[in-house]
Every structure is written in C-alpha cells, then in structure tokens.
Short mmCIF file of C-alpha atoms in Angstrom, two decimals:
data_model
loop_
_atom_site.label_atom_id
_atom_site.label_comp_id
_atom_site.label_asym_id
_atom_site.label_seq_id
_atom_site.Cartn_x
_atom_site.Cartn_y
_atom_site.Cartn_z
CA MET L 1 0.00 0.00 0.00
CA LYS L 2 2.99 2.30 -0.50
CA PRO L 3 3.94 3.59 -3.94
CA SER L 4 7.24 2.55 -5.45
CA PRO L 5 9.88 5.31 -5.31
CA PHE L 6 9.54 8.30 -7.62
CA THR L 7 10.99 11.77 -7.98
CA TYR L 8 8.63 14.70 -7.39
CA ARG L 9 8.81 17.98 -9.31
CA ARG L 10 6.45 20.92 -8.88
CA ALA L 11 5.74 22.75 -12.13
CA THR L 12 5.41 26.52 -11.76
CA SER L 13 3.79 27.31 -15.13
CA VAL L 14 2.28 25.54 -18.14
CA ALA L 15 5.50 26.12 -20.08
CA ASP L 16 7.52 24.69 -17.19
CA ALA L 17 5.24 21.61 -17.01
CA ILE L 18 5.64 20.92 -20.73
CA VAL L 19 9.43 21.09 -20.41
CA LEU L 20 9.43 18.81 -17.36
CA LEU L 21 7.08 16.30 -19.01
CA ALA L 22 9.27 16.16 -22.13
CA VAL L 23 12.40 14.98 -20.29
CA ALA L 24 11.35 11.32 -20.12
CA PRO L 25 7.74 11.05 -21.32
CA ASP L 26 7.46 7.29 -20.82
CA GLU L 27 8.49 7.44 -17.17
CA THR L 28 6.78 10.68 -16.24
CA ALA L 29 3.24 11.25 -15.04
CA ALA L 30 1.41 14.51 -14.44
CA ILE L 31 -0.47 14.76 -11.15
CA ALA L 32 -3.08 17.39 -10.32
CA GLY L 33 -5.39 16.54 -7.39
CA GLY L 34 -4.03 13.01 -7.29
CA GLN L 35 -7.32 11.59 -6.06
CA SER L 36 -7.37 8.91 -8.80
CA LEU L 37 -3.66 8.62 -9.52
CA GLY L 38 -2.85 8.46 -5.79
CA PRO L 39 -4.77 5.21 -5.20
CA LEU L 40 -3.33 3.67 -8.37
CA LEU L 41 0.20 4.55 -7.20
CA ASN L 42 -0.46 3.34 -3.65
CA LEU L 43 -1.85 0.04 -4.94
CA ARG L 44 1.07 -0.17 -7.40
CA MET L 45 -1.36 -0.59 -10.26
CA THR L 46 0.77 2.08 -11.95
CA THR L 47 4.24 3.51 -11.37
CA ALA L 48 6.04 6.70 -12.35
CA GLY L 49 9.73 7.56 -12.37
CA THR L 50 8.89 11.23 -11.99
CA LEU L 51 5.67 12.92 -10.88
CA ILE L 52 5.11 16.41 -12.26
CA ASP L 53 2.73 18.27 -9.94
CA LEU L 54 0.43 20.67 -11.82
CA ALA L 55 -1.44 21.90 -8.73
CA ALA L 56 0.59 25.10 -8.26
CA ILE L 57 0.08 26.36 -11.83
CA SER L 58 -2.13 29.43 -11.50
CA GLU L 59 -2.94 29.46 -15.26
CA LEU L 60 -4.78 26.15 -14.84
CA ARG L 61 -6.97 27.57 -12.08
CA GLU L 62 -8.44 30.39 -14.18
CA SER L 63 -12.04 30.38 -15.42
CA ARG L 64 -13.93 33.01 -17.39
CA ASP L 65 -17.14 33.83 -19.19
CA LEU L 66 -16.60 33.78 -22.97
CA GLY L 67 -20.03 35.16 -23.91
CA ASP L 68 -21.70 32.15 -25.50
CA ALA L 69 -19.54 29.72 -23.55
CA VAL L 70 -17.69 29.40 -20.26
CA PHE L 71 -14.04 28.42 -19.93
CA ILE L 72 -13.21 26.35 -16.85
CA GLY L 73 -9.52 25.78 -16.08
CA ALA L 74 -8.33 22.19 -15.85
CA GLY L 75 -7.11 22.73 -12.29
CA VAL L 76 -10.51 23.74 -10.93
CA THR L 77 -11.68 21.24 -8.32
CA HIS L 78 -15.00 19.43 -8.14
CA ALA L 79 -15.72 21.24 -4.83
CA GLU L 80 -15.12 24.66 -6.43
CA ILE L 81 -17.68 23.80 -9.11
CA GLU L 82 -20.06 22.37 -6.47
CA ASP L 83 -19.74 25.57 -4.41
CA GLY L 84 -20.39 27.85 -7.39
CA LYS L 85 -16.94 29.47 -7.29
CA VAL L 86 -16.56 29.41 -11.08
CA PRO L 87 -18.94 30.64 -13.83
CA ASP L 88 -21.66 28.11 -14.65
CA PRO L 89 -22.78 27.50 -18.26
CA SER L 90 -25.48 25.03 -17.23
CA HIS L 91 -28.14 26.66 -15.00
CA GLY L 92 -26.75 24.85 -11.95
CA PHE L 93 -26.51 21.41 -13.54
CA MET L 94 -22.71 21.20 -13.24
CA ARG L 95 -22.94 22.22 -9.58
CA ARG L 96 -25.43 19.47 -8.82
CA ALA L 97 -23.42 16.92 -10.79
CA ALA L 98 -20.15 17.92 -9.07
CA ALA L 99 -21.77 17.40 -5.65
CA LYS L 100 -22.39 13.76 -6.60
CA ILE L 101 -18.72 12.97 -7.31
CA ALA L 102 -17.09 10.69 -4.73
CA TYR L 103 -16.78 12.29 -1.25
CA ARG L 104 -16.20 15.89 -0.16
CA ALA L 105 -12.55 15.17 0.75
CA ILE L 106 -11.99 13.87 -2.79
CA ARG L 107 -13.92 16.77 -4.34
CA CYS L 108 -11.73 19.29 -2.47
CA HIS L 109 -8.67 18.12 -4.42
CA GLY L 110 -9.75 16.22 -7.53
CA THR L 111 -9.81 18.40 -10.65
CA ILE L 112 -12.00 18.52 -13.74
CA GLY L 113 -8.94 18.28 -16.01
CA GLY L 114 -7.48 15.39 -14.07
CA SER L 115 -10.76 13.49 -14.28
CA VAL L 116 -10.81 13.80 -18.07
CA ALA L 117 -7.08 13.10 -18.53
CA MET L 118 -7.38 9.97 -16.36
CA ALA L 119 -10.33 8.87 -18.56
CA ASP L 120 -11.80 6.30 -16.21
CA PRO L 121 -14.82 4.90 -18.11
CA ALA L 122 -17.00 5.41 -15.01
CA ALA L 123 -15.78 8.94 -14.18
CA ASP L 124 -18.25 11.81 -14.08
CA TRP L 125 -16.71 14.70 -16.02
CA PRO L 126 -15.93 12.86 -19.29
CA CYS L 127 -19.60 11.84 -19.54
CA ILE L 128 -20.94 15.24 -18.43
CA LEU L 129 -18.63 17.35 -20.64
CA LEU L 130 -19.43 15.10 -23.61
CA ALA L 131 -23.15 15.74 -23.05
CA LEU L 132 -22.48 19.49 -22.76
CA ASN L 133 -20.52 19.36 -26.05
CA ALA L 134 -17.40 20.81 -24.42
CA THR L 135 -14.10 21.38 -26.20
CA ALA L 136 -10.78 20.80 -24.46
CA ARG L 137 -7.96 23.31 -24.83
CA ILE L 138 -4.64 21.48 -24.83
CA ALA L 139 -1.03 22.68 -24.59
CA GLY L 140 2.06 20.74 -25.54
CA PRO L 141 5.52 20.95 -27.09
CA GLN L 142 3.94 21.76 -30.49
CA GLY L 143 1.82 24.61 -29.11
CA GLU L 144 -1.88 24.80 -28.34
CA ARG L 145 -4.80 22.99 -29.92
CA ARG L 146 -8.49 22.39 -29.32
CA LEU L 147 -10.19 19.02 -29.32
CA ALA L 148 -13.88 18.18 -28.90
CA MET L 149 -14.59 15.83 -26.00
CA ASP L 150 -15.75 13.11 -28.38
CA ASP L 151 -12.35 13.22 -30.12
CA LEU L 152 -10.36 13.44 -26.89
CA LEU L 153 -11.76 10.29 -25.27
CA VAL L 154 -10.39 7.02 -26.68
CA ALA L 155 -10.69 4.10 -24.27
CA ALA L 156 -10.28 3.16 -20.61
CA TYR L 157 -7.48 5.37 -19.20
CA GLU L 158 -6.62 6.40 -22.76
CA THR L 159 -7.08 9.79 -24.45
CA ASN L 160 -5.77 11.46 -27.57
CA LEU L 161 -3.40 13.60 -25.49
CA ALA L 162 0.07 13.23 -27.00
CA ALA L 163 3.17 12.73 -24.86
CA GLY L 164 3.98 15.96 -23.05
CA GLU L 165 0.54 17.50 -23.58
CA ILE L 166 -1.68 18.73 -20.77
CA ILE L 167 -5.27 19.94 -20.70
CA LEU L 168 -5.55 23.70 -20.07
CA GLY L 169 -9.30 23.64 -19.55
CA PHE L 170 -12.65 23.27 -21.23
CA GLU L 171 -14.83 25.59 -23.30
CA ILE L 172 -18.38 24.67 -22.40
CA PRO L 173 -21.22 26.17 -24.49
CA LYS L 174 -23.89 27.86 -22.37
CA LEU L 175 -27.19 26.03 -22.25
CA ASP L 176 -30.24 27.75 -23.80
CA ASP L 177 -32.62 29.50 -21.42
CA THR L 178 -35.17 26.72 -21.92
CA ALA L 179 -32.65 23.86 -21.75
CA ARG L 180 -32.96 21.13 -19.16
CA ALA L 181 -30.11 18.90 -18.03
CA ALA L 182 -30.01 15.91 -15.69
CA SER L 183 -27.66 13.16 -14.64
CA SER L 184 -28.33 9.86 -12.92
CA LYS L 185 -25.76 7.65 -11.29
CA ILE L 186 -26.31 4.12 -10.05
CA ASN L 187 -23.65 2.97 -7.61
CA ARG L 188 -23.38 0.49 -4.75
CA LYS L 189 -22.96 3.20 -2.13
CA THR L 190 -22.96 7.01 -2.04
CA GLY L 191 -19.67 8.24 -3.47
CA ALA L 192 -18.58 4.96 -5.05
CA PHE L 193 -17.70 4.84 -8.74
CA ALA L 194 -20.72 4.54 -11.02
CA ASP L 195 -22.06 1.20 -12.18
CA SER L 196 -23.98 3.34 -14.65
CA LEU L 197 -23.81 7.07 -15.32
CA ALA L 198 -26.32 8.72 -17.65
CA VAL L 199 -26.51 12.38 -18.66
CA ALA L 200 -29.26 14.02 -20.71
CA VAL L 201 -29.23 17.57 -22.06
CA ARG L 202 -32.45 18.69 -23.76
CA GLN L 203 -32.18 21.84 -25.84
CA GLY L 204 -33.79 21.44 -29.25
CA ALA L 205 -31.44 20.43 -32.02
CA ARG L 206 -28.47 20.51 -29.63
CA SER L 207 -29.94 17.80 -27.37
CA ARG L 208 -27.50 15.11 -26.35
CA VAL L 209 -27.64 11.98 -24.19
CA THR L 210 -24.47 10.25 -22.96
CA LEU L 211 -23.70 7.08 -21.03
CA GLY L 212 -20.64 6.22 -18.93
CA ALA L 213 -19.46 3.00 -17.25
CA ALA L 214 -21.17 0.93 -19.96
CA SER L 215 -18.17 0.51 -22.26
CA ILE L 216 -14.53 1.52 -22.57
CA ARG L 217 -15.38 5.25 -22.56
CA ALA L 218 -18.31 7.63 -22.18
CA ARG L 219 -20.39 7.59 -25.36
CA ILE L 220 -23.10 9.66 -27.01
CA LEU L 221 -26.31 7.63 -27.48
CA PRO L 222 -26.98 8.54 -31.15
CA GLN L 223 -30.57 7.40 -31.72
CA THR L 224 -31.74 8.62 -28.32
CA SER L 225 -30.06 12.01 -28.80
CA ALA L 226 -31.61 12.49 -32.25
CA ALA L 227 -35.08 11.56 -31.06
CA LEU L 228 -34.82 13.82 -28.01
CA ALA L 229 -33.81 16.64 -30.36
CA GLN L 230 -36.96 15.98 -32.39
CA GLY L 231 -39.14 16.28 -29.32
CA GLU L 232 -40.18 12.63 -29.06
CA SER L 233 -42.06 11.43 -25.98
CA LEU L 234 -40.58 9.31 -23.19
CA GLU L 235 -42.37 6.21 -24.44
CA ALA L 236 -41.17 6.79 -28.00
CA LEU L 237 -37.60 7.07 -26.67
CA ARG L 238 -37.71 3.77 -24.74
CA PRO L 239 -36.92 1.38 -27.64
CA LEU L 240 -34.21 3.73 -28.96
CA VAL L 241 -32.54 3.77 -25.54
CA ALA L 242 -32.62 -0.04 -25.49
CA SER L 243 -31.08 -0.17 -28.95
CA ASP L 244 -28.35 2.40 -28.12
CA VAL L 245 -27.45 0.59 -24.88
CA ALA L 246 -27.33 -2.81 -26.60
CA ALA L 247 -24.94 -1.37 -29.19
CA LEU L 248 -22.56 -0.20 -26.43
CA LEU L 249 -22.35 -3.44 -24.44
CA ALA L 250 -19.42 -5.68 -25.34
CA ALA L 251 -21.70 -8.72 -25.14
CA PRO L 252 -25.46 -9.09 -24.58
CA ASP L 253 -26.16 -9.03 -20.84
CA PRO L 254 -29.77 -8.76 -19.59
CA TYR L 255 -28.69 -7.29 -16.22
CA LEU L 256 -26.44 -4.59 -17.67
CA GLN L 257 -28.95 -3.87 -20.43
CA ASN L 258 -31.68 -3.24 -17.88
CA LEU L 259 -29.36 -1.30 -15.53
CA HIS L 260 -28.16 1.17 -18.16
CA ALA L 261 -31.50 1.51 -19.99
CA THR L 262 -33.31 2.23 -16.71
CA ASN L 263 -30.68 4.79 -15.76
CA VAL L 264 -30.92 6.60 -19.11
CA MET L 265 -34.73 6.60 -18.89
CA ARG L 266 -34.50 8.30 -15.46
CA THR L 267 -32.56 11.22 -16.92
CA LEU L 268 -34.93 11.46 -19.89
CA ALA L 269 -37.95 11.52 -17.58
CA GLU L 270 -36.31 14.39 -15.70
CA VAL L 271 -35.45 16.52 -18.74
CA LEU L 272 -38.88 15.87 -20.27
CA GLY L 273 -40.60 16.79 -17.01
CA ALA L 274 -42.41 13.45 -17.21
CA MET U 1 14.80 13.29 -0.27
CA THR U 2 13.22 16.71 -0.42
CA LYS U 3 13.17 19.41 2.24
CA ILE U 4 9.64 20.62 3.02
CA ARG U 5 8.24 23.35 5.20
CA MET U 6 4.69 23.47 6.49
CA THR U 7 2.63 24.94 9.28
CA LEU U 8 1.53 21.90 11.26
CA ASN U 9 -1.07 22.41 13.98
CA GLY U 10 -0.05 26.04 14.20
CA ALA U 11 3.71 25.55 14.41
CA PRO U 12 6.32 25.71 11.64
CA VAL U 13 7.85 22.36 10.69
CA VAL U 14 10.87 21.74 8.45
CA ARG U 15 11.76 18.16 7.52
CA GLU U 16 13.50 16.09 4.88
CA VAL U 17 11.13 13.52 3.38
CA GLU U 18 11.28 10.82 0.77
CA ASP U 19 9.19 12.00 -2.21
CA ARG U 20 6.89 8.98 -2.06
CA THR U 21 6.04 9.46 1.66
CA SER U 22 2.33 10.10 2.09
CA LEU U 23 1.18 12.99 4.28
CA ALA U 24 -0.37 10.37 6.59
CA ASP U 25 2.91 8.46 7.04
CA PHE U 26 4.74 11.76 7.49
CA LEU U 27 2.35 12.82 10.25
CA ARG U 28 2.48 9.49 12.07
CA GLU U 29 6.07 8.34 11.55
CA GLU U 30 8.00 11.62 11.34
CA CYS U 31 5.90 13.90 13.52
CA GLY U 32 4.48 11.42 16.04
CA LEU U 33 0.92 12.62 15.41
CA THR U 34 -0.96 9.33 15.65
CA ALA U 35 -4.55 10.61 15.71
CA THR U 36 -4.44 10.35 11.92
CA HIS U 37 -5.26 6.69 11.34
CA LEU U 38 -4.51 4.65 8.24
CA GLY U 39 -7.14 2.14 7.21
CA CYS U 40 -7.27 1.50 3.48
CA GLU U 41 -4.49 3.78 2.15
CA HIS U 42 -6.41 4.34 -1.07
CA GLY U 43 -8.98 6.96 -0.19
CA ALA U 44 -11.95 4.73 0.60
CA CYS U 45 -12.18 4.64 4.42
CA GLY U 46 -11.70 8.24 5.61
CA ALA U 47 -9.77 7.34 8.79
CA CYS U 48 -6.86 9.59 7.74
CA SER U 49 -8.96 12.74 7.19
CA VAL U 50 -7.12 15.99 7.99
CA ASP U 51 -7.43 19.67 7.07
CA VAL U 52 -5.03 21.16 4.50
CA ASP U 53 -5.45 24.91 3.90
CA GLY U 54 -9.05 24.66 5.11
CA LEU U 55 -9.85 21.79 2.77
CA LEU U 56 -10.96 18.37 3.94
CA THR U 57 -8.19 16.04 2.81
CA ARG U 58 -7.36 12.34 2.71
CA ALA U 59 -3.83 12.26 4.17
CA CYS U 60 -3.20 8.95 2.35
CA LEU U 61 -3.88 10.63 -1.01
CA LYS U 62 -1.44 13.51 -0.59
CA PHE U 63 2.29 13.12 -0.63
CA ALA U 64 4.05 15.12 2.07
CA VAL U 65 6.03 16.95 -0.63
CA GLN U 66 2.76 18.21 -2.12
CA CYS U 67 2.05 19.93 1.21
CA ASP U 68 5.25 21.99 1.12
CA GLY U 69 4.25 25.56 2.02
CA ARG U 70 0.77 24.59 3.20
CA THR U 71 -1.07 24.67 6.52
CA VAL U 72 -1.95 21.22 7.83
CA THR U 73 -4.21 20.62 10.81
CA THR U 74 -4.76 17.18 12.32
CA LEU U 75 -7.21 16.22 15.04
CA GLU U 76 -4.50 17.02 17.62
CA GLY U 77 -4.48 20.59 16.33
CA LEU U 78 -8.25 20.93 16.85
CA ASN U 79 -8.08 20.56 20.63
CA GLN U 80 -9.27 24.12 21.20
CA ASP U 81 -11.61 24.21 18.20
CA ARG U 82 -15.16 24.95 19.34
CA VAL U 83 -16.86 22.78 16.71
CA THR U 84 -14.56 19.87 17.52
CA GLU U 85 -15.19 20.33 21.25
CA ALA U 86 -18.95 20.17 20.67
CA LEU U 87 -18.53 17.08 18.49
CA ARG U 88 -16.27 15.35 21.00
CA ASP U 89 -18.76 15.97 23.79
CA ALA U 90 -21.66 14.79 21.62
CA PHE U 91 -19.77 11.63 20.55
CA HIS U 92 -19.32 10.86 24.25
CA ARG U 93 -22.97 11.48 25.12
CA ALA U 94 -24.36 9.57 22.11
CA HIS U 95 -22.00 6.59 22.42
CA ALA U 96 -20.74 7.41 18.93
CA LEU U 97 -17.63 5.28 19.13
CA GLN U 98 -16.91 1.65 19.79
CA CYS U 99 -13.36 0.62 18.88
CA GLY U 100 -12.47 4.23 18.07
CA PHE U 101 -10.39 3.56 14.97
CA CYS U 102 -12.59 5.63 12.64
CA THR U 103 -13.29 8.34 15.23
CA PRO U 104 -10.55 10.87 14.32
CA GLY U 105 -11.64 10.80 10.68
CA MET U 106 -15.28 11.04 11.70
CA LEU U 107 -14.57 14.10 13.88
CA VAL U 108 -12.53 15.90 11.21
CA THR U 109 -15.15 15.12 8.54
CA ALA U 110 -18.07 16.12 10.79
CA ARG U 111 -16.33 19.41 11.63
CA ASP U 112 -15.95 20.17 7.93
CA LEU U 113 -19.67 19.46 7.43
CA LEU U 114 -20.78 21.70 10.30
CA LEU U 115 -18.56 24.58 9.15
CA ARG U 116 -20.20 24.45 5.71
CA ASN U 117 -23.70 23.47 6.84
CA PRO U 118 -24.43 24.34 10.50
CA GLN U 119 -27.88 22.71 10.51
CA PRO U 120 -27.61 19.53 8.43
CA SER U 121 -30.53 17.15 8.04
CA GLU U 122 -30.02 13.48 8.88
CA ALA U 123 -29.79 12.75 5.14
CA GLU U 124 -27.12 15.42 4.72
CA ILE U 125 -25.14 14.02 7.66
CA ARG U 126 -25.30 10.51 6.21
CA ASP U 127 -24.28 11.84 2.78
CA ALA U 128 -21.28 13.67 4.28
CA LEU U 129 -20.22 10.48 6.12
CA ALA U 130 -20.46 8.26 3.03
CA GLY U 131 -16.68 8.31 2.67
CA ASN U 132 -15.96 7.42 6.30
CA ILE U 133 -16.25 3.76 7.16
CA CYS U 134 -16.97 2.51 10.68
CA ARG U 135 -16.24 -1.21 10.75
CA CYS U 136 -18.08 -1.49 14.09
CA THR U 137 -21.08 -0.20 12.06
CA GLY U 138 -21.85 2.35 14.76
CA TYR U 139 -23.34 4.81 12.30
CA ALA U 140 -26.61 5.43 14.17
CA GLY U 141 -24.73 6.83 17.16
CA ILE U 142 -22.35 8.84 14.99
CA VAL U 143 -25.16 10.44 12.98
CA HIS U 144 -27.04 11.19 16.20
CA ALA U 145 -23.94 12.74 17.77
CA ILE U 146 -23.35 15.08 14.84
CA ALA U 147 -26.98 16.23 15.00
CA LEU U 148 -26.57 16.79 18.77
CA ALA U 149 -23.40 18.82 18.25
CA ALA U 150 -25.10 20.94 15.58
CA ASP U 151 -27.98 21.67 17.98
CA GLU U 152 -25.56 22.55 20.78
CA LEU U 153 -23.59 24.94 18.57
CA ILE U 154 -26.78 26.65 17.39
CA ARG U 155 -28.22 26.99 20.92
CA HIS U 156 -25.00 28.03 22.65
CA PRO U 157 -22.85 29.62 19.95
CA ARG U 158 -20.36 31.18 22.41
CA SER U 159 -20.40 28.86 25.39
CA LEU U 160 -17.86 26.46 23.94
#
C-alpha cells in the first residue's frame, strides 16, 4: 500500500510543465489533485519515475465567461464547481453533478482536467462534458490545440493527449434558457464509482444523451439524442434507448442492459418533465 | 529526499522527506501525530482525514512533498476548536464510538460538514459520512452525535 519510489517535481507554469514532461515522457506522469492517480500509485497498479505536480500552476486555475460559452480551467476542483466558485454555463446542472462525485474530501482536491485526462470509463466529467458538447484546450511541445470531447476520449485510461501535452481547460457552451439537463448515477454506495452514469441535455437540435461506465469510454447515445432533439415522448424514446445501450455493451447481458437503460430513462424523464 | 516546510497544527515544521512518503505516514512516523489513522491507504475509508489549507483532505492521497508551504491541521491541532469540542462531547454522550479507529476521521469530517452546513438534516449528515467507514457499524450513534453537536452549537454559539 505504499507507492514505489519516484521523484517529485512541482511545475510553476504551463511552459515549465511541458518542459518537465518532455524529459522522459514514458516514465513521467502529471499529477493534479491526485485523487485517482494516488490510489493507483499506492496500490502499485501504476508507477512513475517522476511525478510532475500541476497543482501550483495558476494558469490552470483560471475560469472566465466567454459570452456564448464558459471556460473552466483544468485545475478547478469538483468542490469549487459544487460551491459555485466558477462561472456556470449550465443553470446549476454542473454544480449538482459535481456534488455527486465521490466524497467531499476527494472533491476538495480532484480536478476537472485530471478526471478527463485519467479517462476512467466510469468517471463523471468525461460523460458530463461530452453531453455538454465541451471542447478541451490542450497545450504541448507543439503549441496549443483544441479538441472536442468526443475526439479526446479514446478508451479506458486512454485519451488522444500526446506525450507531453496537458489539458488547459474546457470551453463549455452555455445552455439555452429553456434547456434542461439531468444526470443519474447508479452505484453500490454514495460516493462509489458509477455502475452506470447517464446524462441528458435537452435543448432542441443541440440535445445530447451520454452514457458512462457501460463501455470503454463515455459515449453519445446517437438514436436517443436524435429523437430527443426531435421532441419525441418518453415512451417513444424507450426502444431507442434499449437499442443504443445494446450497441454499447461488449456482449449481450440482460442485467447490464436493464441497468443502463433504466438509468438513461431516469434522466430522460427528468429533462422531459415526465 | 526533499526538504519541506509546512505549518503543522499552528507551528512551523521543516523536515527532509522521501518523495513517495504520504502525508499520513509523514504525520504518524515523522511527527508522532498518531490521531491520523490509516485504514485503506487508497482513499476509501476516511480514517486519515485531515485539514489542508481549510480543505478536507485524505492524508493517504497527498504526498508530504505536495504539502510543502501549506497549513496542515490534524485532530491534535483541533483541541481548542469549538466545533470539535462540541462534536467530542456529543460523541461521548451519544456513544458514537466503539473501537475508536474511525473516530478521528469522523470528527474531522463532521467538523468540515458543520462549518459548511451548521444545521444539516439526517440525510445530509449521512451523505457527508459516506466516505468514512466505521467497521463497528456504529453509524446510528455517529449520525445522532453530529446532530446533537449541531444543535448545541446553534443553541450556545459562544459557550464552547
């Protein structure tokens, strides 16, 4: 239950972090809140020759209103979102969702950027930011680039971040005035990782429904999203949800099928006011 | 080894630590502060809860080097804290501990809850304790004690 030895370096700026990460990319890991990486290191499920701490980088803690979107820095913690300390593009939805992540002690340190970079298939922010159609801003040795959430997520603990790249933050489009958003998590106990995580955002043509913990990464449910966008009723959505869930499961499984479909239907009932 | 400086329970501390040393091991092994208990060492049990810069923290999920320059407060450092005093008294009255292993983490977590939410409902108390495991399963007494302490602090805000 103790990590194997590593060398710790504290990055002072984004530029500094990129230089430090480039020294030995295969043996170096970035750490922000460390609330997911810490357990993996302690359990020796992963090792690192050098840990580059991003927590002191003030640039990663900045958030701002962009007009039609909000930028939230990668180093913003779940608790800061829960407590409303950063601008909210989602009429309070992100605050409510943040409050459901793990436990308060974890939320005080775990960061939105770390959650996405870790890319646990059951994690909250990848699924939520995908539903909100967020775009990640990324910095690396080649400069800056932007990547939509759907293009950033690849598989379990795998993203399209290149060696030496870090997430600067996320541009999250503001929800329409009439939009409704909901998430539903099924887990064995309060704060445990999700057995199923569903997110629904209803706002006309930009409606989107996502599901986490069902496959190797959070996914958009295509048929369900399209039908929600067209204003279909809850009952009309039911078979499309079943079809989308079945397509995500690695193998047919009546229990998982029912678990995920029920969870998605809960979020749809909420955003439809049913 | 890395030299770190922190304010620990109100006093400055300077020590050399191995980079991989957790804050919890640092507190217990290097500083002799054994109120911080280690149960799971991967963030699930809450026995090692401490306060870092006013934030509720799992001491097993921070490395001591990450706390360089920070202010760390363990249960020992909350001896004169009025919320902790009310909680300690209520834990005694409500029989909110059996073996006592989880108790320091319960007290630190409950204090954090009452500072943010002085009048929590039973559901809110249970939600806040979800990350603190009592293997004696004495939750009923613990939840009751936190509600008692909240009442006491509301009724007698300056007597403690």
